[in-house]
Amino acid sequence: MAVAANDVVKMINGVCHDFKSILSSPDRDFLVRNNADQVNIDSLKGKTLGLYFSASWCDPCLEFIPDLIEAYSRLAPEGGFEVILVSTDDDEESFNDYFSKLPWLAIPFSDSISRKRVHESFRMMGIPRLVLLDENGKVLTNEGVEMIKEYGEEGYPFTSKRIQELRDLEEKARKEQSLKTILVSRYRDFVVTSDGNKVPVSELEGKTVGLYFMMPSFHPYAHYTQKLAEVYKKLKEKGENFEVVVISLEDGEEPFKTIFGAPWLALPFKDKSCKKLARYFELSIFPTVVIIGPDGKTLHPNAADAIDDHGVEAYPFTPEKFAELEEIVKAKEAAQTLESILISGDLDYVIGKDGAKVKVIDLVGKIVLLYFSAHWCPPCRAFTPKLVEVYKKLKANGKAFEVIFITSDIDQTSFEEYYSGMPWLALPFDDARTSSLKRKFKVQGIPTLIAIGPTGKTVTKEASGLIMAHGVDAYPFTEERVKEIEARYEEMTKGWPKKLKHELHELELTRCDSYMCDRCNDPGQVWTFYCRECDFDLHPKCALEKDKETKGGAEKEGNTKEGWVCDGEVCTRA
């Protein structure tokens, strides 16, 4: 009988085990350290144990090791905690190399029978896995990896009571938030400067503090860090009571050191609080700058965009200031023109297929699509042919319309290769306007297609979806046009049944961007008569014609989706 993974956890948790019987063998009553010292299993009595199922070839295991070592190094000297490696390596050389870096005990690699028995006893289905047992051998949890990641050594002795205490403390800290509850941990009451000096968190109290969550290896951080550093410098020059504390979520220390060259503060590299704070503030996008007010309360969950768009004008990040900024943005949008979007200093042109410069002013009055895309992006390469088709049709119809390709390619060659298949205009590769346009339109992913109307106002940021759904009919991409299309689609269905009994299928009238008709094998779009049970589609024309043919007749064989059997009442898998 198959057992679900969560059922296995329930079966394992709470079960009691005798240390000696599960860890020893008839010929062995000891465990080993990486220096070959033998430790008698009886010495583990009274301790909380962690059985660590792991292997040298497992990347998630290697990523978890630093967290477990940190917790172990704090708990083991106190005498109440021990970890035992239960290896799943295939050869002794790999085991020895891996074990040489670990400070805890292990079942000898040579005792494969005992290792297999322990695996089977705890029903291991994946690694890394850390099973925590109390001093009586009772399983506290089968999810020690997650517990160590979230609570570290503070979770000790890892009982349900202790975990509830920590959750209660977190809830209390959230209600009574202060700079100390955010930045001070059990072992640290300071932040550090770029040269390693310690600054007590108490010295930051009463100031506005920006918590800058960052992953330096993520390319856009280079630009954003420079922008934030400029804002920080200007605010300090004006004498404002403002500090930035970097919270790095990066695994590599070198990128952290590079970005941390800015004149602000940070939590120490790989400090346990970094990931804890990421969970506390429920991070979902990067970069994030959480603003903590002088009273220690959260002023704003993420001021990163405001700082990027408005610089020092975003300070002091209060609700009143953000309301003021919103009005400024509305005014700018109302005054937006194609020239204000695409002209920057001497850069007043785009390029054509022959490399010739086309003045931006010559595009004024047209509908312009800004196409953010890249050769390395599979969804972009899939969408580009559709856009080419629409572009050619609109140009052939004499529409005042243009597309401008804005590349995210990493080199000139890739840009030129990709652009060679496009019939429209482009910004030159590595053009300074590219980054500012991505920031202006908050481009988080590609492909992105922004429609700019004849007056220079933004019509929609979702033009790619409109083209995929409606093709050339989406022009001019306005909300009014979309409503017209939707009204036309609804008009098409007048007189059509919502459901249709068709030979071997229960069909339901359904909206669908595209499909293949299972009767005539031609592509269809907008409406299909669809059998949800077996993914069977019919064009409305095919479905309604067939319905007329078969009304009053007996059920027939045919048109059954491969792998399914339909008896006229229900479709089931063959």
Coordinates of C-alpha atoms in Angstrom, one line a residue:
M1 CA 0.0 0.0 0.0
A2 CA 1.4 3.4 -1.0
V3 CA 1.8 5.9 1.8
A4 CA 1.7 9.7 1.3
A5 CA 4.8 11.7 2.4
N6 CA 2.8 13.7 5.0
D7 CA 1.4 10.5 6.4
V8 CA 5.0 9.1 6.7
V9 CA 5.9 12.2 8.7
K10 CA 3.0 11.7 11.1
M11 CA 3.9 8.0 11.5
I12 CA 7.6 8.9 12.3
N13 CA 7.0 11.8 14.6
G14 CA 6.3 10.8 18.2
V15 CA 7.8 7.3 17.8
C16 CA 10.4 6.3 20.4
H17 CA 13.7 4.7 19.5
D18 CA 16.5 3.1 21.6
F19 CA 19.7 5.0 20.6
K20 CA 21.9 1.9 20.9
S21 CA 19.7 -0.4 18.9
I22 CA 19.4 1.9 16.0
L23 CA 22.9 3.2 15.9
S24 CA 25.0 0.1 16.8
S25 CA 25.6 -3.3 15.4
P26 CA 26.7 -6.7 17.0
D27 CA 30.3 -5.8 16.2
R28 CA 30.2 -2.1 17.0
D29 CA 29.1 0.0 19.9
F30 CA 30.6 3.3 18.9
L31 CA 30.3 6.2 16.4
V32 CA 33.3 8.0 14.8
R33 CA 34.6 11.5 14.4
N34 CA 36.5 12.7 11.3
N35 CA 39.8 12.2 13.1
A36 CA 39.0 8.5 13.5
D37 CA 38.2 8.9 17.3
Q38 CA 35.6 6.4 18.5
V39 CA 32.7 7.7 20.7
N40 CA 30.8 5.1 22.7
I41 CA 27.1 5.2 21.9
D42 CA 26.2 5.1 25.6
S43 CA 27.7 8.6 26.0
L44 CA 24.7 9.9 24.0
K45 CA 22.2 9.1 26.7
G46 CA 20.3 12.2 27.9
K47 CA 21.2 14.2 24.8
T48 CA 19.0 15.6 22.0
L49 CA 20.1 13.9 18.8
G50 CA 20.0 15.0 15.2
L51 CA 20.2 12.2 12.6
Y52 CA 21.5 13.9 9.5
F53 CA 20.8 12.1 6.3
S54 CA 23.1 13.6 3.7
A55 CA 25.7 13.0 0.9
S56 CA 28.6 14.8 -0.7
W57 CA 27.0 14.9 -4.1
C58 CA 23.8 16.6 -2.9
D59 CA 23.8 20.4 -3.6
P60 CA 20.9 21.2 -1.2
C61 CA 22.9 19.3 1.5
L62 CA 26.0 21.4 0.9
E63 CA 23.9 24.6 1.0
F64 CA 22.4 23.5 4.4
I65 CA 25.7 22.5 6.0
P66 CA 26.7 26.0 7.1
D67 CA 23.4 26.6 8.9
L68 CA 23.7 23.2 10.8
I69 CA 27.4 23.8 11.6
E70 CA 26.6 27.2 13.1
A71 CA 23.8 25.8 15.3
Y72 CA 25.9 22.8 16.3
S73 CA 29.0 24.9 17.2
R74 CA 26.8 26.8 19.7
L75 CA 24.9 23.9 21.1
A76 CA 27.4 21.0 21.2
P77 CA 29.8 22.6 23.8
E78 CA 26.9 22.8 26.2
G79 CA 26.8 19.0 26.2
G80 CA 23.1 18.5 25.4
F81 CA 23.1 18.1 21.7
E82 CA 24.8 15.9 19.1
V83 CA 24.5 15.3 15.4
I84 CA 25.1 12.0 13.6
L85 CA 25.8 11.7 9.9
V86 CA 24.0 8.9 8.2
S87 CA 25.7 9.0 4.8
T88 CA 24.1 8.1 1.4
D89 CA 27.4 8.4 -0.4
D90 CA 28.3 5.6 -2.8
D91 CA 32.0 5.2 -2.0
E92 CA 34.2 5.6 1.0
E93 CA 36.5 8.2 -0.6
S94 CA 33.5 10.6 -1.2
F95 CA 32.3 9.9 2.4
N96 CA 35.7 10.7 3.9
D97 CA 36.2 13.9 1.9
Y98 CA 32.7 15.1 3.0
F99 CA 33.0 14.0 6.6
S100 CA 36.4 15.6 7.0
K101 CA 34.6 19.0 6.9
L102 CA 31.9 18.1 9.5
P103 CA 32.4 18.6 13.2
W104 CA 29.9 15.9 14.4
L105 CA 29.7 12.1 14.6
A106 CA 28.9 9.5 12.0
I107 CA 28.0 5.9 11.5
P108 CA 31.1 4.4 10.0
F109 CA 30.8 4.2 6.2
S110 CA 32.0 0.5 6.4
D111 CA 28.8 -0.4 8.3
S112 CA 26.4 -0.2 5.3
I113 CA 24.0 -2.6 7.1
S114 CA 23.4 -0.2 10.0
R115 CA 23.2 2.8 7.7
K116 CA 20.6 1.0 5.5
R117 CA 18.7 0.0 8.7
V118 CA 18.5 3.6 9.9
H119 CA 17.4 4.8 6.5
E120 CA 14.6 2.3 6.5
S121 CA 13.6 2.9 10.1
F122 CA 13.0 6.6 9.3
R123 CA 11.6 6.0 5.8
M124 CA 14.0 8.5 4.2
M125 CA 12.7 9.6 0.8
G126 CA 15.0 12.6 0.1
I127 CA 18.0 14.5 1.4
P128 CA 19.0 16.6 3.2
R129 CA 16.9 15.4 6.1
L130 CA 17.4 16.0 9.8
V131 CA 15.4 13.8 12.2
L132 CA 15.5 15.3 15.7
L133 CA 15.0 13.0 18.7
D134 CA 14.7 14.0 22.4
E135 CA 16.7 12.5 25.3
N136 CA 14.4 9.5 25.4
G137 CA 14.7 8.7 21.8
K138 CA 11.2 10.2 20.9
V139 CA 11.1 11.7 17.4
L140 CA 10.5 15.4 17.9
T141 CA 10.3 16.2 14.2
N142 CA 11.3 14.8 10.8
E143 CA 11.7 18.3 9.5
G144 CA 14.8 19.4 11.4
V145 CA 16.3 21.0 8.2
E146 CA 13.4 23.5 8.0
M147 CA 13.6 24.1 11.8
I148 CA 17.3 24.8 11.8
K149 CA 16.9 27.2 8.8
E150 CA 14.2 29.1 10.5
Y151 CA 15.2 29.1 14.2
G152 CA 18.9 27.9 14.3
E153 CA 20.2 27.1 17.8
E154 CA 17.3 29.2 19.3
G155 CA 15.0 26.3 18.5
Y156 CA 16.8 24.0 21.0
P157 CA 15.6 21.6 22.4
F158 CA 13.3 21.6 19.4
T159 CA 10.2 20.5 21.3
S160 CA 6.8 21.7 20.1
K161 CA 6.6 23.8 23.3
R162 CA 9.9 25.6 22.4
I163 CA 8.8 26.2 18.8
Q164 CA 5.5 27.7 20.1
E165 CA 7.4 29.9 22.5
L166 CA 9.5 31.3 19.6
R167 CA 6.4 31.9 17.5
D168 CA 4.7 33.7 20.4
L169 CA 7.9 35.8 20.8
E170 CA 7.8 36.6 17.1
E171 CA 4.2 37.7 17.3
K172 CA 4.9 39.8 20.4
A173 CA 7.9 41.4 18.6
R174 CA 5.7 42.2 15.6
K175 CA 3.2 43.9 17.9
E176 CA 5.9 45.7 19.9
Q177 CA 8.3 46.3 17.1
S178 CA 11.3 48.4 17.7
L179 CA 14.7 48.8 16.1
K180 CA 16.1 46.4 18.7
T181 CA 13.6 43.7 18.1
I182 CA 14.4 43.9 14.4
L183 CA 18.2 44.1 14.5
V184 CA 19.4 42.7 17.8
S185 CA 19.8 38.9 18.2
R186 CA 20.6 36.6 21.0
Y187 CA 24.4 36.8 20.2
R188 CA 24.6 40.3 18.6
D189 CA 23.6 43.8 19.6
F190 CA 25.5 45.7 16.9
V191 CA 25.7 46.3 13.1
V192 CA 29.0 46.7 11.3
T193 CA 30.7 49.2 9.1
S194 CA 32.4 48.4 5.8
D195 CA 35.8 48.3 7.6
G196 CA 34.5 45.8 10.2
N197 CA 33.9 48.2 13.1
K198 CA 30.9 47.5 15.4
V199 CA 28.2 50.0 15.9
P200 CA 25.7 49.4 18.7
V201 CA 22.1 49.2 17.4
S202 CA 21.2 51.6 20.2
E203 CA 23.0 54.3 18.3
L204 CA 20.5 54.0 15.5
E205 CA 17.4 54.5 17.7
G206 CA 15.5 57.7 16.9
K207 CA 16.7 57.7 13.3
T208 CA 14.9 56.8 10.1
V209 CA 16.5 53.5 8.9
G210 CA 16.3 51.9 5.5
L211 CA 16.8 48.1 5.6
Y212 CA 18.3 47.3 2.2
F213 CA 17.7 43.6 1.3
M214 CA 20.0 42.7 -1.5
M215 CA 21.5 39.9 -3.5
P216 CA 24.6 41.5 -5.1
S217 CA 25.0 38.8 -7.8
F218 CA 21.7 39.8 -9.3
H219 CA 22.8 42.2 -12.0
P220 CA 20.3 45.1 -11.5
Y221 CA 21.6 45.7 -8.0
A222 CA 24.7 47.4 -9.4
H223 CA 22.6 50.3 -10.7
Y224 CA 20.3 50.4 -7.7
T225 CA 23.1 50.3 -5.1
Q226 CA 24.7 53.3 -6.9
K227 CA 21.4 55.2 -6.9
L228 CA 20.8 54.4 -3.2
A229 CA 24.4 55.4 -2.3
E230 CA 23.9 58.8 -4.0
V231 CA 20.6 59.4 -2.1
Y232 CA 22.2 58.4 1.2
K233 CA 25.2 60.7 0.6
K234 CA 23.0 63.7 -0.2
L235 CA 20.7 63.1 2.8
K236 CA 23.8 62.9 5.1
E237 CA 25.2 66.1 3.6
K238 CA 21.9 67.8 4.4
G239 CA 22.2 66.6 8.0
E240 CA 19.2 64.3 7.8
N241 CA 18.9 61.6 10.5
F242 CA 19.0 58.7 8.1
E243 CA 20.9 55.4 8.0
V244 CA 21.0 52.4 5.7
V245 CA 21.6 48.9 7.0
V246 CA 22.4 46.3 4.3
I247 CA 20.9 42.8 4.8
S248 CA 22.6 40.5 2.4
L249 CA 20.9 37.3 1.3
E250 CA 23.9 36.4 -0.8
D251 CA 25.8 33.1 -0.2
G252 CA 29.1 34.4 -1.6
E253 CA 31.2 36.8 0.5
E254 CA 33.0 38.5 -2.3
P255 CA 29.9 40.0 -3.9
F256 CA 28.8 41.2 -0.5
K257 CA 32.2 42.9 0.1
T258 CA 32.1 44.5 -3.3
I259 CA 28.6 46.1 -2.8
F260 CA 29.3 46.8 0.9
G261 CA 32.0 49.3 -0.2
A262 CA 29.3 52.0 0.1
P263 CA 29.4 54.2 3.3
W264 CA 26.6 52.5 5.2
L265 CA 26.1 49.8 7.8
A266 CA 25.2 46.1 7.5
L267 CA 24.4 43.0 9.4
P268 CA 27.4 40.7 9.5
F269 CA 27.8 38.5 6.5
K270 CA 25.6 35.3 6.7
D271 CA 24.2 36.5 10.1
K272 CA 21.2 34.3 11.0
S273 CA 19.0 37.3 11.3
C274 CA 19.3 38.1 7.5
K275 CA 17.0 35.2 6.4
K276 CA 14.8 35.6 9.5
L277 CA 14.2 39.3 8.6
A278 CA 13.4 38.3 5.0
R279 CA 10.7 36.1 6.3
Y280 CA 9.6 38.7 8.9
F281 CA 9.0 41.4 6.3
E282 CA 7.6 38.9 3.8
L283 CA 9.9 39.8 0.9
S284 CA 8.6 39.0 -2.5
I285 CA 10.6 41.3 -4.9
F286 CA 14.1 42.7 -5.1
P287 CA 15.5 45.1 -4.4
T288 CA 13.6 45.9 -1.3
V289 CA 14.2 48.9 1.1
V290 CA 12.0 48.6 4.2
I291 CA 11.8 52.0 6.0
I292 CA 11.7 51.9 9.8
G293 CA 10.6 55.2 11.3
P294 CA 12.2 57.0 14.3
D295 CA 9.8 55.2 16.6
G296 CA 10.9 51.7 15.4
K297 CA 7.7 51.0 13.5
T298 CA 7.6 50.2 9.8
L299 CA 6.9 53.4 7.8
H300 CA 6.9 51.7 4.4
P301 CA 7.3 48.0 3.3
N302 CA 9.4 48.9 0.2
A303 CA 10.5 52.3 -0.8
A304 CA 13.0 51.0 -3.4
D305 CA 10.9 52.3 -6.4
A306 CA 10.3 55.7 -4.7
I307 CA 14.0 56.2 -4.1
D308 CA 14.8 55.1 -7.7
D309 CA 12.2 57.5 -9.2
H310 CA 12.4 60.5 -6.9
G311 CA 15.8 60.3 -5.1
V312 CA 16.1 62.5 -2.0
E313 CA 12.6 63.9 -2.7
A314 CA 11.2 60.6 -1.3
Y315 CA 12.5 61.4 2.2
P316 CA 11.3 61.0 4.9
F317 CA 9.2 58.2 3.4
T318 CA 6.0 59.1 5.4
P319 CA 2.5 58.4 4.1
E320 CA 2.1 62.1 3.5
K321 CA 5.2 62.2 1.4
F322 CA 4.1 59.2 -0.7
A323 CA 0.7 60.9 -1.3
E324 CA 2.6 64.0 -2.5
L325 CA 4.8 61.8 -4.8
E326 CA 1.7 60.1 -6.2
E327 CA 0.4 63.5 -7.3
I328 CA 3.7 64.3 -8.9
V329 CA 3.6 61.1 -10.8
K330 CA 0.1 61.8 -12.0
A331 CA 1.2 65.2 -13.2
K332 CA 4.1 63.7 -15.1
E333 CA 2.0 61.1 -16.7
A334 CA -0.5 63.8 -17.8
A335 CA 2.3 65.7 -19.4
Q336 CA 4.1 62.7 -20.9
T337 CA 5.0 62.9 -24.6
L338 CA 6.9 60.6 -26.9
E339 CA 9.8 63.1 -26.8
S340 CA 9.9 63.0 -23.0
I341 CA 10.1 59.2 -23.1
L342 CA 12.6 58.7 -25.8
I343 CA 14.8 61.8 -26.0
S344 CA 17.7 62.2 -23.5
G345 CA 20.2 64.9 -24.2
D346 CA 21.8 64.3 -27.6
L347 CA 20.1 60.9 -27.9
D348 CA 17.1 62.1 -29.9
Y349 CA 16.9 59.2 -32.4
V350 CA 16.3 55.5 -32.9
I351 CA 17.8 53.3 -35.6
G352 CA 16.4 51.6 -38.6
K353 CA 17.3 48.3 -40.3
D354 CA 20.1 49.9 -42.2
G355 CA 21.5 51.5 -39.1
A356 CA 20.3 54.9 -40.2
K357 CA 19.1 57.3 -37.5
V358 CA 15.4 58.0 -37.3
K359 CA 14.5 61.2 -35.4
V360 CA 12.1 60.6 -32.5
I361 CA 10.2 63.7 -33.5
D362 CA 9.3 62.0 -36.8
L363 CA 7.4 59.3 -34.8
V364 CA 5.2 61.8 -33.0
G365 CA 1.5 61.2 -33.7
K366 CA 1.9 57.5 -34.2
I367 CA 1.0 54.6 -32.0
V368 CA 4.4 53.3 -30.8
L369 CA 5.0 49.9 -29.2
L370 CA 8.2 49.7 -27.0
Y371 CA 9.3 46.0 -27.3
F372 CA 11.5 44.9 -24.4
S373 CA 13.0 41.6 -25.5
A374 CA 16.2 39.5 -25.9
H375 CA 17.6 36.8 -28.1
W376 CA 18.4 34.5 -25.1
C377 CA 14.7 34.6 -23.9
P378 CA 12.6 31.7 -25.2
P379 CA 9.3 33.3 -24.6
C380 CA 10.5 36.4 -26.5
R381 CA 11.6 34.3 -29.4
A382 CA 8.2 32.6 -29.4
F383 CA 6.3 35.9 -29.3
T384 CA 8.4 37.9 -31.9
P385 CA 7.0 36.1 -35.0
K386 CA 3.4 36.9 -33.9
L387 CA 4.4 40.5 -33.4
V388 CA 6.1 40.6 -36.8
E389 CA 2.8 39.2 -38.4
V390 CA 0.7 41.9 -36.7
Y391 CA 3.3 44.6 -37.6
K392 CA 3.3 43.8 -41.3
K393 CA -0.5 43.7 -41.5
L394 CA -0.9 47.1 -39.8
K395 CA 1.8 48.7 -42.0
A396 CA 0.2 47.2 -45.1
N397 CA -3.1 48.7 -44.0
G398 CA -1.4 52.1 -43.8
K399 CA -1.7 52.5 -40.0
A400 CA 0.3 55.2 -38.2
F401 CA 2.1 52.6 -36.2
E402 CA 5.7 51.7 -35.2
V403 CA 7.6 49.3 -33.0
I404 CA 10.9 50.0 -31.2
F405 CA 13.0 47.1 -30.0
I406 CA 14.7 47.7 -26.7
T407 CA 17.2 44.9 -26.1
S408 CA 18.2 43.0 -23.0
D409 CA 20.9 41.1 -24.9
I410 CA 24.3 40.8 -23.3
D411 CA 26.4 41.6 -26.4
Q412 CA 26.3 43.4 -29.8
T413 CA 26.4 40.1 -31.8
S414 CA 23.3 38.7 -30.1
F415 CA 21.5 42.0 -30.5
E416 CA 22.3 42.1 -34.2
E417 CA 21.4 38.5 -34.8
Y418 CA 18.0 38.9 -33.1
Y419 CA 17.3 42.3 -34.6
S420 CA 18.0 41.0 -38.1
G421 CA 14.7 39.1 -38.0
M422 CA 12.7 42.2 -37.0
P423 CA 11.2 44.7 -39.6
W424 CA 10.9 47.7 -37.2
L425 CA 13.1 50.2 -35.4
A426 CA 15.3 49.8 -32.3
L427 CA 17.4 51.6 -29.7
P428 CA 21.1 50.9 -30.3
F429 CA 22.7 48.2 -28.3
D430 CA 24.0 49.5 -24.9
D431 CA 22.0 52.7 -25.3
A432 CA 21.9 54.7 -22.1
R433 CA 18.1 55.1 -22.5
T434 CA 17.5 51.4 -22.1
S435 CA 18.0 51.3 -18.3
S436 CA 15.9 54.5 -17.7
L437 CA 13.0 53.1 -19.8
K438 CA 13.1 49.8 -17.9
R439 CA 12.9 51.8 -14.6
K440 CA 10.2 54.1 -15.9
F441 CA 7.9 51.3 -17.0
K442 CA 8.8 49.0 -14.2
V443 CA 9.9 46.2 -16.6
Q444 CA 10.3 43.1 -14.3
G445 CA 10.4 40.5 -17.1
I446 CA 10.4 40.0 -20.8
P447 CA 8.8 40.0 -23.3
T448 CA 7.1 43.3 -22.3
L449 CA 5.3 45.4 -24.8
I450 CA 4.3 49.0 -23.9
A451 CA 1.8 50.8 -26.1
I452 CA 2.2 54.6 -26.4
G453 CA -0.7 56.5 -28.0
P454 CA -0.6 59.3 -30.6
T455 CA -0.4 61.9 -27.9
G456 CA 2.5 60.3 -26.1
K457 CA 0.5 58.9 -23.2
T458 CA 0.8 55.3 -22.1
V459 CA -2.1 53.3 -23.5
T460 CA -1.3 49.9 -21.9
K461 CA 1.6 47.9 -20.5
E462 CA -0.1 44.7 -21.5
A463 CA 0.0 45.0 -25.3
S464 CA 1.7 41.6 -25.7
G465 CA -1.3 39.8 -24.1
L466 CA -3.7 41.8 -26.3
I467 CA -1.8 40.8 -29.4
M468 CA -1.6 37.1 -28.4
A469 CA -5.4 37.1 -27.7
H470 CA -6.7 39.3 -30.5
G471 CA -3.9 39.7 -33.1
V472 CA -4.2 42.6 -35.4
D473 CA -7.7 43.3 -34.1
A474 CA -6.1 44.6 -30.8
Y475 CA -5.0 47.8 -32.6
P476 CA -5.0 50.6 -31.3
F477 CA -4.7 48.7 -28.0
T478 CA -6.9 51.0 -26.0
E479 CA -9.4 50.0 -23.3
E480 CA -12.2 51.1 -25.5
R481 CA -11.0 48.8 -28.3
V482 CA -10.8 45.8 -25.9
K483 CA -14.3 46.5 -24.8
E484 CA -15.5 46.6 -28.4
I485 CA -13.8 43.2 -29.1
E486 CA -15.3 41.6 -26.0
A487 CA -18.7 42.9 -27.0
R488 CA -18.3 41.5 -30.5
Y489 CA -17.2 38.1 -29.0
E490 CA -20.3 38.0 -26.8
E491 CA -22.5 38.9 -29.8
M492 CA -21.1 35.9 -31.7
T493 CA -22.6 33.5 -29.1
K494 CA -26.2 34.6 -29.5
G495 CA -28.3 31.6 -30.2
W496 CA -25.5 29.2 -29.3
P497 CA -26.2 26.7 -26.5
K498 CA -24.0 27.0 -23.4
K499 CA -23.8 23.2 -23.2
L500 CA -24.0 20.6 -25.9
K501 CA -24.5 16.8 -25.8
H502 CA -22.3 15.7 -28.7
E503 CA -22.0 12.0 -29.5
L504 CA -19.4 10.9 -26.9
H505 CA -18.8 14.2 -25.1
E506 CA -20.5 16.7 -22.8
L507 CA -19.3 19.9 -24.4
E508 CA -19.3 23.4 -22.8
L509 CA -19.0 26.7 -24.6
T510 CA -15.6 28.0 -23.4
R511 CA -13.3 31.0 -24.1
C512 CA -9.9 30.0 -25.4
D513 CA -7.1 32.0 -27.1
S514 CA -6.2 29.2 -29.4
Y515 CA -6.8 25.5 -29.9
M516 CA -6.9 22.7 -32.6
C517 CA -10.3 21.5 -33.5
D518 CA -10.5 17.7 -33.0
R519 CA -12.9 17.3 -35.9
C520 CA -11.5 19.3 -38.8
N521 CA -7.9 19.6 -37.3
D522 CA -7.9 23.4 -38.1
P523 CA -6.8 25.9 -35.6
G524 CA -9.4 27.9 -33.7
Q525 CA -9.6 30.8 -31.3
V526 CA -12.0 32.8 -29.1
W527 CA -14.7 30.2 -28.6
T528 CA -14.6 26.4 -28.4
F529 CA -17.1 23.7 -27.4
Y530 CA -14.9 21.9 -24.9
C531 CA -15.0 18.6 -23.0
R532 CA -13.1 19.2 -19.8
E533 CA -12.8 15.5 -19.0
C534 CA -10.7 14.6 -22.0
D535 CA -9.4 17.9 -23.5
F536 CA -11.6 17.6 -26.6
D537 CA -12.2 20.8 -28.7
L538 CA -14.6 21.6 -31.5
H539 CA -15.0 24.8 -33.5
P540 CA -18.5 26.2 -32.8
K541 CA -19.3 25.6 -36.5
C542 CA -18.2 22.0 -36.4
A543 CA -20.0 21.4 -33.1
L544 CA -23.3 23.0 -34.2
E545 CA -23.3 21.3 -37.6
K546 CA -22.6 17.9 -36.0
D547 CA -25.2 18.5 -33.4
K548 CA -27.8 18.9 -36.2
E549 CA -26.7 15.7 -37.9
T550 CA -26.9 13.6 -34.8
K551 CA -30.0 15.0 -33.1
G552 CA -32.5 12.2 -32.5
G553 CA -30.0 9.6 -33.6
A554 CA -28.2 6.9 -31.7
E555 CA -24.8 7.5 -30.1
K556 CA -21.9 6.7 -32.5
E557 CA -18.3 5.9 -32.1
G558 CA -15.7 8.5 -33.1
N559 CA -13.8 11.7 -32.2
T560 CA -12.6 10.3 -28.9
K561 CA -9.4 11.9 -27.6
E562 CA -6.5 9.4 -27.7
G563 CA -6.1 7.7 -24.3
W564 CA -9.8 8.2 -23.3
V565 CA -13.0 6.2 -23.5
C566 CA -16.3 8.0 -23.8
D567 CA -19.6 6.2 -23.4
G568 CA -21.9 9.2 -24.1
E569 CA -22.4 10.0 -20.4
V570 CA -18.8 10.4 -19.2
C571 CA -15.3 10.3 -20.5
T572 CA -12.8 8.2 -18.6
R573 CA -9.1 7.4 -19.1
A574 CA -8.5 4.2 -21.0

